[in-house]
Coordinates of C-alpha atoms and ligand atoms in Angstrom, one line a residue:
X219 CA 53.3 118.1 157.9
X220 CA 50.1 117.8 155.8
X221 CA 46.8 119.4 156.7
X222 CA 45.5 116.0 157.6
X223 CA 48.3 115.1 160.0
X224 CA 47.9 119.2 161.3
X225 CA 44.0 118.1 161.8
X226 CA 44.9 114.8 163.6
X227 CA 47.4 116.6 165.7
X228 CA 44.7 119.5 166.5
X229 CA 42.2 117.1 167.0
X230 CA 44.0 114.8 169.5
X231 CA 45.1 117.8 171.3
X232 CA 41.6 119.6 171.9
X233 CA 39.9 115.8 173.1
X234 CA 42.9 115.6 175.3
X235 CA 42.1 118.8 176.8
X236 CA 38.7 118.5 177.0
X237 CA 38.8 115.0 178.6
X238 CA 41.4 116.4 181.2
X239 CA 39.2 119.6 181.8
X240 CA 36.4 117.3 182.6
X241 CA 38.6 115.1 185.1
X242 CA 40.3 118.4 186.2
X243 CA 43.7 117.8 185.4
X244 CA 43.9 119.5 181.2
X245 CA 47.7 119.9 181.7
X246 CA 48.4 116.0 182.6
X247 CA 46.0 114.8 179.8
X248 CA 48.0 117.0 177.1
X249 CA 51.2 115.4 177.9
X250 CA 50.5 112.1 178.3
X251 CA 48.6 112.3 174.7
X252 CA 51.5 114.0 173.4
X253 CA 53.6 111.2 174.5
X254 CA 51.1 108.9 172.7
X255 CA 51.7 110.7 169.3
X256 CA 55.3 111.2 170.2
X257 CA 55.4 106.7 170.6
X258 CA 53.5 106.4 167.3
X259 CA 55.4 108.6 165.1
X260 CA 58.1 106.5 166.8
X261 CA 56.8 103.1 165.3
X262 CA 55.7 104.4 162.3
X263 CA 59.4 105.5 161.5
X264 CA 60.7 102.1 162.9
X265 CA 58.7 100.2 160.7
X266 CA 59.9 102.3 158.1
X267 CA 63.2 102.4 158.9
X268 CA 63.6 98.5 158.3
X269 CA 61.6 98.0 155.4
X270 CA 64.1 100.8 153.4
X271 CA 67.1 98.3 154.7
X272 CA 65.5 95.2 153.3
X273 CA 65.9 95.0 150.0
X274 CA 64.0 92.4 150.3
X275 CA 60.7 93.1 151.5
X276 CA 58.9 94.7 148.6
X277 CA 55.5 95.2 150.1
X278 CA 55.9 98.9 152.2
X279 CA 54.3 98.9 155.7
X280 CA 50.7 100.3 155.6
X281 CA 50.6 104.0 156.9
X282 CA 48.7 106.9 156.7
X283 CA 49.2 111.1 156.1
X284 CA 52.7 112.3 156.0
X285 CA 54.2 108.9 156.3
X286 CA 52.7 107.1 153.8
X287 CA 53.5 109.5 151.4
X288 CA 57.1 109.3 152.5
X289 CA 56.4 105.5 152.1
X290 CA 55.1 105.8 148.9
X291 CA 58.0 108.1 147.7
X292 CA 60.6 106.1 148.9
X293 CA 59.0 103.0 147.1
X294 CA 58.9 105.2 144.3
X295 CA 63.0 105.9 143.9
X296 CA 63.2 102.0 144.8
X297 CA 61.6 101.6 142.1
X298 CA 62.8 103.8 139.7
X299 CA 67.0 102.4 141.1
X300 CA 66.3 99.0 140.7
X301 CA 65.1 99.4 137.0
X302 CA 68.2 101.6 136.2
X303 CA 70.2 99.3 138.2
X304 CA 69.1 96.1 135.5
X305 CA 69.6 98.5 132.7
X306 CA 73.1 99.2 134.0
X307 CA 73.8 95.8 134.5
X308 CA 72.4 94.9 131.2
X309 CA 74.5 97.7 129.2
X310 CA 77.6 95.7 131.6
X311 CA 76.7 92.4 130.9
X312 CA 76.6 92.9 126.9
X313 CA 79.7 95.1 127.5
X314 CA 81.7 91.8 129.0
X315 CA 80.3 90.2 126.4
X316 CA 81.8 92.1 123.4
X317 CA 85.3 92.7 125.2
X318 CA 84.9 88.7 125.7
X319 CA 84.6 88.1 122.2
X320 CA 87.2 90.5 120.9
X321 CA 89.4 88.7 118.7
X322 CA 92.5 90.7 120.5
X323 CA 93.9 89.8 124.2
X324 CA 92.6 91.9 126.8
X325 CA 93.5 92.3 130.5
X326 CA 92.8 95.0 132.7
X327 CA 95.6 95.1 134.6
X328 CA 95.5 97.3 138.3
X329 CA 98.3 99.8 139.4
X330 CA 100.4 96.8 140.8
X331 CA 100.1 94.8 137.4
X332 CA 97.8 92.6 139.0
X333 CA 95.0 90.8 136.8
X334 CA 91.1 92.1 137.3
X335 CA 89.6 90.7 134.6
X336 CA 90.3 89.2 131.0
X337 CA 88.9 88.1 128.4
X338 CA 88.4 84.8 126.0
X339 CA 91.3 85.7 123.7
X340 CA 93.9 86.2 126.8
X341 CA 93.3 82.7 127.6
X342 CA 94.2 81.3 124.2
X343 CA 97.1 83.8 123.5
X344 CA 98.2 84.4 126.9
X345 CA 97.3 81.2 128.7
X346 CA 95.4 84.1 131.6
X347 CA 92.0 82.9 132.7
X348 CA 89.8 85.0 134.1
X349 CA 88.3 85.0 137.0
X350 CA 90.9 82.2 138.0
X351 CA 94.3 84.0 137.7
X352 CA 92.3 87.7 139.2
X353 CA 95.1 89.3 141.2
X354 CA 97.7 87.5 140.3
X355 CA 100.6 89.8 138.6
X356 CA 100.6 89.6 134.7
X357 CA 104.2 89.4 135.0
X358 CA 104.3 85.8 136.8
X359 CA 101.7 84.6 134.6
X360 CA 103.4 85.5 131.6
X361 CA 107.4 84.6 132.2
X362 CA 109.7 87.0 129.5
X363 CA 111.9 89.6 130.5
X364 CA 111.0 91.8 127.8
X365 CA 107.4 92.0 128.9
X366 CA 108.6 92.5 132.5
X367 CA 110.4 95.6 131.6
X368 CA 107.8 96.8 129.2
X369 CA 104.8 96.5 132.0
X370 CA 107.3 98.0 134.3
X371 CA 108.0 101.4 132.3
X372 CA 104.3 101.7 131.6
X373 CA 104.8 103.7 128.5
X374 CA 101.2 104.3 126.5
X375 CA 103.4 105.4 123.3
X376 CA 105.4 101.8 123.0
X377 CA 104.4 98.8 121.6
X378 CA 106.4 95.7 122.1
X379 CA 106.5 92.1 119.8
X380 CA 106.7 88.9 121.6
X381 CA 105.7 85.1 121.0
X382 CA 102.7 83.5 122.3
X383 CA 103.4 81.5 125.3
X384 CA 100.6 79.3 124.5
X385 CA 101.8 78.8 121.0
X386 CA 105.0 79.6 119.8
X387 CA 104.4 80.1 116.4
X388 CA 101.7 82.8 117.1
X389 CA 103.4 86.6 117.3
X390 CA 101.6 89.2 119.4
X391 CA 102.0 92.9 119.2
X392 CA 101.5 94.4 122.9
X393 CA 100.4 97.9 124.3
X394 CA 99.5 99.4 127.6
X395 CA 96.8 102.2 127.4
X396 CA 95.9 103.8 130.3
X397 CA 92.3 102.9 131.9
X398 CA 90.3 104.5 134.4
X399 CA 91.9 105.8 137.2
X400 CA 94.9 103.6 138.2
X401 CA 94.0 100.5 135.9
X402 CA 95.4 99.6 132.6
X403 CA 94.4 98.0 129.7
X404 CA 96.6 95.4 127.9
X405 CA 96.5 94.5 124.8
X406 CA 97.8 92.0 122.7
X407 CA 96.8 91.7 118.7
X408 CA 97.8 89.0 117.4
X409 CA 100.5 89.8 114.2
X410 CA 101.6 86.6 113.0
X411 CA 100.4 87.0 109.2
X412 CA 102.6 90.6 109.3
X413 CA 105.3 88.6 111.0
X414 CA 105.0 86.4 107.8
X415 CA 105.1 88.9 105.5
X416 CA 108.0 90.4 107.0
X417 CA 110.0 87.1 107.0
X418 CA 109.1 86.7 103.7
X419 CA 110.8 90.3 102.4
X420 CA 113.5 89.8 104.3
X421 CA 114.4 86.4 103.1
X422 CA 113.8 87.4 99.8
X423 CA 116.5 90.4 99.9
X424 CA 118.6 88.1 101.7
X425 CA 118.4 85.7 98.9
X426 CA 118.4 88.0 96.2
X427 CA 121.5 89.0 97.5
X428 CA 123.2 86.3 98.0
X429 CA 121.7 85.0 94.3
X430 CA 124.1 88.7 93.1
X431 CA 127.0 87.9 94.9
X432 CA 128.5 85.3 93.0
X433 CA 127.8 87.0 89.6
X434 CA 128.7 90.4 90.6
X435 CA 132.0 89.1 91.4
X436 CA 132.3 87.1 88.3
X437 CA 131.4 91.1 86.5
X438 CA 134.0 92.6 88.8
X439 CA 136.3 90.1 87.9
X440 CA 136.3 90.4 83.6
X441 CA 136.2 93.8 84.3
X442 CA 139.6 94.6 86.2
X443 CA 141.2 92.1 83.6
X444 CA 139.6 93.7 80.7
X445 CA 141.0 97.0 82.0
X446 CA 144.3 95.7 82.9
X447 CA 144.4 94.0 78.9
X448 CA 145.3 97.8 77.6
X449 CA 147.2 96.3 74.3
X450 CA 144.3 94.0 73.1
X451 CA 141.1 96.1 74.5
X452 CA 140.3 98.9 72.1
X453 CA 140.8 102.9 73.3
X454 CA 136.9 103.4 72.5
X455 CA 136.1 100.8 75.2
X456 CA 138.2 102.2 78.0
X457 CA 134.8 104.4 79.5
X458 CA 132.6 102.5 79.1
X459 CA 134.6 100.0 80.8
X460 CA 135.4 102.5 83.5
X461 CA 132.1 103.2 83.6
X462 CA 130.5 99.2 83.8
X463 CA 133.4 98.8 86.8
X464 CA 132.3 101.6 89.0
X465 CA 128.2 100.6 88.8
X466 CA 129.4 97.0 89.6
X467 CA 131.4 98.1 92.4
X468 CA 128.7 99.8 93.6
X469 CA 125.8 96.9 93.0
X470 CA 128.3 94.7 95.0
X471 CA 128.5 97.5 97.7
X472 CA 124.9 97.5 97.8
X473 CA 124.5 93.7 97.8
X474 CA 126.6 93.6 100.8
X475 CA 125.0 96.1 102.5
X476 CA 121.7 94.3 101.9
X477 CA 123.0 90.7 103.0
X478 CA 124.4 92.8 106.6
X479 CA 120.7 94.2 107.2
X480 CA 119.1 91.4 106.6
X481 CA 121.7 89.5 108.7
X482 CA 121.1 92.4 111.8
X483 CA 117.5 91.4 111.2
X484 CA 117.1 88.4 111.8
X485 CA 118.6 88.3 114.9
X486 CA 117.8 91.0 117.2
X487 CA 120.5 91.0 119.9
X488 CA 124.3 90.3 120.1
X489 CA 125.1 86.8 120.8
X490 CA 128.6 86.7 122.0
X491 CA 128.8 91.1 123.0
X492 CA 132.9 91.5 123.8
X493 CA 134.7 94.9 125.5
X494 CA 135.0 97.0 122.4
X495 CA 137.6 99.9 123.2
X496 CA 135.8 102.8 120.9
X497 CA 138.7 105.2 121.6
X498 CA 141.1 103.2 119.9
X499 CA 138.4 102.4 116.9
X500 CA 137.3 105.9 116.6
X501 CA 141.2 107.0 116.0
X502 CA 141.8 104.9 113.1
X503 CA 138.0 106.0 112.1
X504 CA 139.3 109.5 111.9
X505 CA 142.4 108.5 110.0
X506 CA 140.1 107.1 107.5
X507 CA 137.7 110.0 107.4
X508 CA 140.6 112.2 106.3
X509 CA 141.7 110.1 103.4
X510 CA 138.0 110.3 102.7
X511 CA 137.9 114.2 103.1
X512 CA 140.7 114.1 100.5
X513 CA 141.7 118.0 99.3
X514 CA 138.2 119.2 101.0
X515 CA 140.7 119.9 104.4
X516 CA 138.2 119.2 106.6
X517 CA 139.0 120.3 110.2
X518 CA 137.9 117.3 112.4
X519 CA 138.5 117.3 116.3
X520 CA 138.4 113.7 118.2
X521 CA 137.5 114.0 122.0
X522 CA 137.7 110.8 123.8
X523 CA 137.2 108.9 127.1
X524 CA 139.9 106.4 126.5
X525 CA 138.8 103.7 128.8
X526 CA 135.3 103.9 128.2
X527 CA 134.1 100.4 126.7
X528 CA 131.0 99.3 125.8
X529 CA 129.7 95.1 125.8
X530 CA 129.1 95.1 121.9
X531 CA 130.0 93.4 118.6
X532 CA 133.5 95.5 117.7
X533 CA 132.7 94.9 113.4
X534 CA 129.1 96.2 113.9
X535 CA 130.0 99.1 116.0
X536 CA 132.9 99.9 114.0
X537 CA 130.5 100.1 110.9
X538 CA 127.7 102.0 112.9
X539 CA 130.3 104.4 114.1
X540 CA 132.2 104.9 110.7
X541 CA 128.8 105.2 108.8
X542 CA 128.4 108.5 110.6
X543 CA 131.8 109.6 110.2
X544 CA 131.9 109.4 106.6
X545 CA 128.3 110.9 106.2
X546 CA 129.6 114.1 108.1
X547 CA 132.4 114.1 105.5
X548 CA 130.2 113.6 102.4
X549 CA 127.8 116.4 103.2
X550 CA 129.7 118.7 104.5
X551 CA 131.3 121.0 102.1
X552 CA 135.0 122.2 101.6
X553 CA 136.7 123.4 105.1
X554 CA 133.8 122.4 107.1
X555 CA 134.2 121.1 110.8
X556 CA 133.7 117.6 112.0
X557 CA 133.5 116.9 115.8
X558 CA 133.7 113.3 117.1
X559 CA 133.3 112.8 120.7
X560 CA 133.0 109.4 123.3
X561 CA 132.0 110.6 126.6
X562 CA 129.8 108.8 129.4
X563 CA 127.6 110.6 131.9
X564 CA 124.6 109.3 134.3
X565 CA 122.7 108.2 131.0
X566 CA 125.2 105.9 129.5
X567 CA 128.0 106.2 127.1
X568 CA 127.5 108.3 123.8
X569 CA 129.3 108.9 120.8
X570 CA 128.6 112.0 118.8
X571 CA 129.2 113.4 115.1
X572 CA 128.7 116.9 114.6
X573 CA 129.3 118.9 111.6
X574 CA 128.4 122.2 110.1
X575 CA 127.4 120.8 106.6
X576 CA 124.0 121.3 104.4
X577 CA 122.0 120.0 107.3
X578 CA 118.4 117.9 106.9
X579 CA 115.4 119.6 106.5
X580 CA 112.6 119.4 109.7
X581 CA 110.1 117.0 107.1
X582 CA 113.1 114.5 106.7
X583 CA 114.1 113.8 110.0
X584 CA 111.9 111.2 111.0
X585 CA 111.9 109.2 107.9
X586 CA 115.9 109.4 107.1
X587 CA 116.9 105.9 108.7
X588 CA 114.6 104.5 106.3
X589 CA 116.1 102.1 103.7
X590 CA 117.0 103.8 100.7
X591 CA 115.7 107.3 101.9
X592 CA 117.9 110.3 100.8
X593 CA 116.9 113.3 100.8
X594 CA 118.7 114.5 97.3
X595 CA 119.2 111.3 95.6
X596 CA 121.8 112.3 92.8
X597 CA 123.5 113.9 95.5
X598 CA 123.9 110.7 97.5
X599 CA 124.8 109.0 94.4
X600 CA 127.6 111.1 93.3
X601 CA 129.8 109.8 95.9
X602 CA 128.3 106.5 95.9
X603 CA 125.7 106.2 98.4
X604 CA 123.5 103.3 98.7
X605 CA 120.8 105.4 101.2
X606 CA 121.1 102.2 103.4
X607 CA 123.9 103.6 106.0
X608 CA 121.8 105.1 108.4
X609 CA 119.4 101.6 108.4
X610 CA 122.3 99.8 109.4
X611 CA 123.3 102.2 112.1
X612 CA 119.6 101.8 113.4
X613 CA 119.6 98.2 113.7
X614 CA 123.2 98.0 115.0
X615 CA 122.2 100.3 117.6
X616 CA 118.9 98.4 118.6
X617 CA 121.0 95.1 118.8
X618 CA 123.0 96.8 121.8
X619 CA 119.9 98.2 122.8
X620 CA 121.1 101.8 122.1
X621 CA 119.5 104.5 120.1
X622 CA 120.0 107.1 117.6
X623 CA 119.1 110.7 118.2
X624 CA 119.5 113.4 115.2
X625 CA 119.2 116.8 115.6
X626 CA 119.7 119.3 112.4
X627 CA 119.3 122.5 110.6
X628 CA 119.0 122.7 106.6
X629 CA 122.5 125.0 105.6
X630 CA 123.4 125.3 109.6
X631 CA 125.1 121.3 110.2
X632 CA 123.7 118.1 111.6
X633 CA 124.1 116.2 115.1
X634 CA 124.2 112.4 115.0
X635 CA 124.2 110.8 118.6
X636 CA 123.9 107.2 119.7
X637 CA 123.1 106.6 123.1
X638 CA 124.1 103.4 124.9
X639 CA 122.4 102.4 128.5
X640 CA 124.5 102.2 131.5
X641 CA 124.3 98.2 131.7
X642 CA 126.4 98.7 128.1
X643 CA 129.0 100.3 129.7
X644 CA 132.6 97.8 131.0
X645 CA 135.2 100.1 132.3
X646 CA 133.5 101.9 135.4
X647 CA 136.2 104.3 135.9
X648 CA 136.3 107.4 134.0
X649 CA 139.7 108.4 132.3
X650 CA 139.8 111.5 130.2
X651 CA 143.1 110.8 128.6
X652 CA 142.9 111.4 124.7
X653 CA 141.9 114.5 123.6
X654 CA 143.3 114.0 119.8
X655 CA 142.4 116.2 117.1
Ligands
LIG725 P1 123.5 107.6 101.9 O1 124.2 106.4 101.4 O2 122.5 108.2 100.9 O3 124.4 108.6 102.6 P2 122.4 107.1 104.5 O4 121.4 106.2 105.0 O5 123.8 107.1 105.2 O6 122.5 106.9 103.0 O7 121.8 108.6 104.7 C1 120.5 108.8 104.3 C2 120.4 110.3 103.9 O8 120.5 111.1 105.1 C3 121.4 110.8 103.0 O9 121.1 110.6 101.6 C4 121.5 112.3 103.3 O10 120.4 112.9 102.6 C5 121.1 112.3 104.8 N1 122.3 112.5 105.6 C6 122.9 111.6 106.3 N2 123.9 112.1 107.1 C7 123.9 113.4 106.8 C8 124.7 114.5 107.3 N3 125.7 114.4 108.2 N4 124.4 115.8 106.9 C9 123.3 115.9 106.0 N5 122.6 114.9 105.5 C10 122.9 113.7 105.9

């Protein structure tokens, strides 16, 4: 209470008893001005009460001591909330409008999937139009499988490529970053220039290639004969001979290499996938990894799940597979081991190489399924190595939407597993009935 109201209060109180000391009845005349006061206060906080709930009314009720300086501080933080307010929603407003005008798609997406808002870009590479299509699921707006699953798994390290639905010749690169609490942003850039510039390499490899074959051959060809013609061709010609026939083996081996990466490039899954029974495959990969092994008596162990198949292409698999093999033999040294195993368990079906060779340094690891990478070159090239094997594996792997996971040591031996999904799987019973070694 201020002084005034204190003096007011005082003031009505003593008249009241003086009035009612006069009449003779002080007591009465003190309660029934209390009840006066007690009635205004009452109306002066009605009257206050409804002008703080209408936002409207901007005038504040006329008072006087504490309650008009409760009015006037109340009018006060109006005040000062409705200016921060219009700054908020000015700082918001040219917000929307920068997201709006972002060249790259972007939805913000709710835990269910559901649009909340999106900008101008989603609309012309997404066909999404905001605030039309707000709460409608991003997945039945935009109809490919591929997006289904990657909005489903919700995984902030992923990015996915797919074609415009508004334009099919427009390729988008999509991601999903976290946003506030239970909201998501999506994101789609658009790549097509990249897209362009990788179909361009590509077809010029391929071409290349395919530009080599024919004259490779032709090489290969006058060479064999040339060697075969011992009578006319002169002894000081043999080497280099030998020589020009082994580099043009291994240009065509390189050639063909090239023209089967380019080939898994270009398309990205298995068109016709068939039952491929890996045990059998993996015997006669064996057989052929000991010929390679040669006098270097490599001990090699084979444990299989006979009946386990996979849905695949058999020649792809068979090359994936093999490429592994023979890496194991090629860097791993004289009496080494060499474990293959074909198992299945709750995660899919996987097929291992393990050996106890020179191993692959921490720093290479992530870059050694790069074409061409090898981590000692002339080492790779003594036995012929184009540094594409492990490429190939990769992309025959991603076509049957397996993976490739490599663990190793430097001196200590390497661990090559590809790991195949469930839905890869045919046979669904388990029979452990080779164990060949
Ligand atoms: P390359 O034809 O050179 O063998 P790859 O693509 O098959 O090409 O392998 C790339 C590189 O990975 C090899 O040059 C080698 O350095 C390394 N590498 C592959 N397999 C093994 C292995 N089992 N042990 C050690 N290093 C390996």
């Amino acid at each position: 209470m201020l002084p005034k109201d204190i003096w007011r209060l005082s003031l009505i109180a003593a008249l009241a008893v003086v009035i009612g000391a006069v009449g003779g009845f002080p007591g009465t005349a003190l309660a029934v001005a209390g009840a006066i006061y007690i009635a205004w206060t009452h109306r002066n906080l009605r009257r206050l009460l409804s002008w703080v709930r209408d936002p409207k009314n901007h005038e504040p009720p006329e008072h006087e001591g504490i309650f008009e300086e409760l009015t006037l501080e109340i009018d006060y933080l109006r005040e000062r909330h409705k200016k921060r307010k219009k700054k908020l929603q000015n700082y918001l407003k040219q917000f929307q409008q920068a997201t709006r005008a972002l060249p790259d798609a972007t939805v913000v997406l709710d835990e269910d999937g559901a649009v909340q808002w999106a900008n101008d870009a989603a609309g012309r590479y997404l066909g999404i139009r905001w605030p039309d299509d707000v709460n409608q699921r991003i997945t039945n707006l935009v109809r490919l499988p591929a997006l289904r699953d990657f909005v489903l798994e919700r995984d902030e390290t992923k990015t996915i490529e797919i074609t415009s639905p508004t334009d099919p010749n427009r390729h988008l690169s999509v991601l999903l970053a976290p946003y506030s609490r239970n909201q998501w942003l999506f994101v789609a850039r658009d790549v097509t220039q990249l897209h362009r510039a990788n179909q361009i390499r590509s077809d010029f490899v391929a071409n290349v290639s395919h530009e080599l074959r024919t004259p490779i051959t032709v090489f290969r060809g006058y060479l064999e004969t040339m060697e075969r013609q011992t009578e006319v061709c002169p002894p000081t010609w043999r080497t280099p001979l030998v020589h020009m026939a082994e580099h043009a083996e291994r240009m065509q081996l390189l050639v063909e290499e090239l023209l089967l990466l380019s080939r898994l490039e270009q398309e990205p899954e298995v068109k016709d996938p068939q039952p491929v029974a890996v045990g059998e495959m993996l015997a006669e990969i064996q057989k052929q990894a000991r010929r390679l092994s040669g006098g270097r008596e490599h001990i090699f162990t084979l444990e299989a799940e006979a009946a386990l198949r996979i849905l695949g292409a058999e020649q792809e698999i068979y090359s994936a597979f093999s490429n592994l093999v023979f890496n194991a033999v090629h860097y791993t040294p004289t009496k080494g081991v060499i474990k293959i195993r074909w198992f299945k368990d709750a995660a899919g079906a996987h097929f291992e190489v393990q050996d106890n060779g020179i191993g692959i340094a921490e720093e290479h690891l992530d870059r050694i399924t790069e074409r061409f990478y090898r981590v000692d070159v002339s080492r790779a090239r003594a036995y012929g190595g184009t540094g594409l094997g492990l490429s190939i594996v990769k992309h025959v792997l991603a076509r049957h939407g397996a993976t490739l996971a490599i663990k190793s040591r430097l001196g200590e031996g390497s661990t090559f597993r590809c790991d195949f999904p469930p839905e890869a799987i045919v046979s669904p019973e388990v029979v452990r009935l080779s164990r060949i070694s």
